[in-house]
mmCIF file of C-alpha atoms in Angstrom:
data_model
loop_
_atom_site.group_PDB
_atom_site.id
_atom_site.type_symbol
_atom_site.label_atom_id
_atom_site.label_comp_id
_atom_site.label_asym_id
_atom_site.label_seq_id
_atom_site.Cartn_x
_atom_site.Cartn_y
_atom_site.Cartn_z
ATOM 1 C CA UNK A 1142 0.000 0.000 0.000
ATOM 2 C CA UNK A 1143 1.331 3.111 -0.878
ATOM 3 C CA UNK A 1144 0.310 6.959 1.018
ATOM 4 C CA UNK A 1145 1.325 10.006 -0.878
ATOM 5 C CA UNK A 1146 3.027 12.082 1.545
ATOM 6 C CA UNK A 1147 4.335 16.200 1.129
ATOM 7 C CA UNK A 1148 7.098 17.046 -1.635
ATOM 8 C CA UNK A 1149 6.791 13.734 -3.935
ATOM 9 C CA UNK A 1150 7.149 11.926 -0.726
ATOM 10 C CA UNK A 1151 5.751 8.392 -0.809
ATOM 11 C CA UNK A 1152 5.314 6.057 2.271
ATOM 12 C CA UNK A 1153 4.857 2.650 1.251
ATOM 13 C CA UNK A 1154 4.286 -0.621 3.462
ATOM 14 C CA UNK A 1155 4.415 -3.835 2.647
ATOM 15 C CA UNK A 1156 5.025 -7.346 3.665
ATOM 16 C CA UNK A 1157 8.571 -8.757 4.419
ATOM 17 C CA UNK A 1158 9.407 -11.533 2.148
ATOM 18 C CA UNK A 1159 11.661 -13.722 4.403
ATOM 19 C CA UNK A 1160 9.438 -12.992 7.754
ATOM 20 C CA UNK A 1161 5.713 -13.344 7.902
ATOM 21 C CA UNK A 1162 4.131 -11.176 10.212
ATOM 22 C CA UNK A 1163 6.865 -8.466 9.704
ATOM 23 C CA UNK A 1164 6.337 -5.101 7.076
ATOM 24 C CA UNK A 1165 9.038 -2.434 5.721
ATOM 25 C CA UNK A 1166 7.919 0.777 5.665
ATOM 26 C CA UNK A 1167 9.904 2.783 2.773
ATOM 27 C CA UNK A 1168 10.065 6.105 2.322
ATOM 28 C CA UNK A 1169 10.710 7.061 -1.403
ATOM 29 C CA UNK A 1170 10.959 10.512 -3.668
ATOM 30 C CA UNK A 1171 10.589 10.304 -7.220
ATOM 31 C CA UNK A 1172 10.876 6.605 -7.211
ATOM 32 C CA UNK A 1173 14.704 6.848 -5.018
ATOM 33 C CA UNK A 1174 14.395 4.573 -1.619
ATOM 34 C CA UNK A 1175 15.323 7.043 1.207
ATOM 35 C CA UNK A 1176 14.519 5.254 4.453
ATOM 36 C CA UNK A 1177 13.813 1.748 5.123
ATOM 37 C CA UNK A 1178 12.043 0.389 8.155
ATOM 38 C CA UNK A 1179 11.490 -3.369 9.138
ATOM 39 C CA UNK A 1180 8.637 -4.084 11.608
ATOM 40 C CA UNK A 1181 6.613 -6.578 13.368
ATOM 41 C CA UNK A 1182 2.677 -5.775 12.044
ATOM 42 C CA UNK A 1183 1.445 -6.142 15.976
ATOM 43 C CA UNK A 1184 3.659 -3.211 17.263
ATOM 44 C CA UNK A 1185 2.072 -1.197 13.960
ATOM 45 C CA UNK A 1186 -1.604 -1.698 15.061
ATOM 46 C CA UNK A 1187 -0.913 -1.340 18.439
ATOM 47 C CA UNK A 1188 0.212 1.834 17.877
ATOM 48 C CA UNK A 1189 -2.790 2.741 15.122
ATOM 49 C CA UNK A 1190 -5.382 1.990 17.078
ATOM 50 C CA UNK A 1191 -4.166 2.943 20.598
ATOM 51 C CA UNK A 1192 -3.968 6.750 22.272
ATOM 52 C CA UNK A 1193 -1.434 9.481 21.329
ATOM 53 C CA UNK A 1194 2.086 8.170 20.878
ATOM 54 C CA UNK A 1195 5.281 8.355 18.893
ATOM 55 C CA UNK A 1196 6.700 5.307 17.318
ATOM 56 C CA UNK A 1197 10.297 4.514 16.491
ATOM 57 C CA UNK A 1198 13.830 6.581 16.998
ATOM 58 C CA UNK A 1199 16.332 7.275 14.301
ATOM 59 C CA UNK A 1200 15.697 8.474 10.782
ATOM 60 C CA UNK A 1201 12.211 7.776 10.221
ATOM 61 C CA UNK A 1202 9.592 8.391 13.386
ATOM 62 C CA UNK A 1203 5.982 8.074 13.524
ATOM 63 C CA UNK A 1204 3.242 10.375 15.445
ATOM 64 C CA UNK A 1205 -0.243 9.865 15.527
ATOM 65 C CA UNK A 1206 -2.095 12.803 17.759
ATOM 66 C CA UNK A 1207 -5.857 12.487 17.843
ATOM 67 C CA UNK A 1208 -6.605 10.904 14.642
ATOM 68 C CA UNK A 1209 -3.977 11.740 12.252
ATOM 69 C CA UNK A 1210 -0.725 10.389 11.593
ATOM 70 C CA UNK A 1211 2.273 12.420 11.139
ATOM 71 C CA UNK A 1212 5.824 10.868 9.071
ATOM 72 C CA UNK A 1213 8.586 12.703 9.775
ATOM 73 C CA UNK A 1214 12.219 11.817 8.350
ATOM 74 C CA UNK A 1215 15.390 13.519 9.739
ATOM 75 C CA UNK A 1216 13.761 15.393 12.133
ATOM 76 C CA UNK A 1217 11.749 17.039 9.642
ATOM 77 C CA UNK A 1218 7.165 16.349 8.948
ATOM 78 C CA UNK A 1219 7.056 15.047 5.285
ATOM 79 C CA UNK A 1220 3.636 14.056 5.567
ATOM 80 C CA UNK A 1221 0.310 13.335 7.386
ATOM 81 C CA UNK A 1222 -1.947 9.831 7.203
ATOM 82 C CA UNK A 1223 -5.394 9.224 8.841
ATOM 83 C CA UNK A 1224 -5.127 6.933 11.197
ATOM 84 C CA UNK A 1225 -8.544 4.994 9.899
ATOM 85 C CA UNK A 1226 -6.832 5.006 6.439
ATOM 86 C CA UNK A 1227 -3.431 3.358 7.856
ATOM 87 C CA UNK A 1228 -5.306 0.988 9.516
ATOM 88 C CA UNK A 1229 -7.463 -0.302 7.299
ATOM 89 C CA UNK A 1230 -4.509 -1.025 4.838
ATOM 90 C CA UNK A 1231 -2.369 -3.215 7.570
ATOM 91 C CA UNK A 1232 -5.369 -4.875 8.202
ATOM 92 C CA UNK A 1233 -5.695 -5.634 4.773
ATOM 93 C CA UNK A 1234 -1.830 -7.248 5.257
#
């Protein structure tokens, strides 16, 4: 599933070839891999469908407040998800 994010940003999740149960979430710009994530899918909805929080450290970090999602690489918000919309794509997983 791919979410079109701020500045040709694209966040895109999908399933982990060698580990079921596990995603990558990339981060691409024009088509160029910036960030790569590997996660377990639990941790993922966990996070989607619990309160306020901030998920992972490092280069790419996750923020949902309220109901939206923010994606923010370097430090810096590329782009903002509904948390309904992320969910119902990793449920799809």
């Amino acid at each position: 599933m791919n979410f079109r994010l701020l500045h040709d940003y694209v966040l895109k999740i999908e399933p982990e070839k060698e580990k079921p149960g596990r995603v990558r979430l990339i981060v691409k710009q024009l088509g160029k891999e910036l960030v790569c994530r590997k996660e377990s899918i639990n941790p993922l909805l966990d996070f989607v469908y619990g309160g306020d929080a901030h998920l992972f450290k490092g280069r790419l970090q996750i923020q949902k407040t309220k109901n939206a999602i923010s994606i923010y690489m370097n430090g810096d918000i590329i782009g903002t998800i509904e948390a309904r919309v992320m969910a119902d794509g990793l449920d799809k997983l």
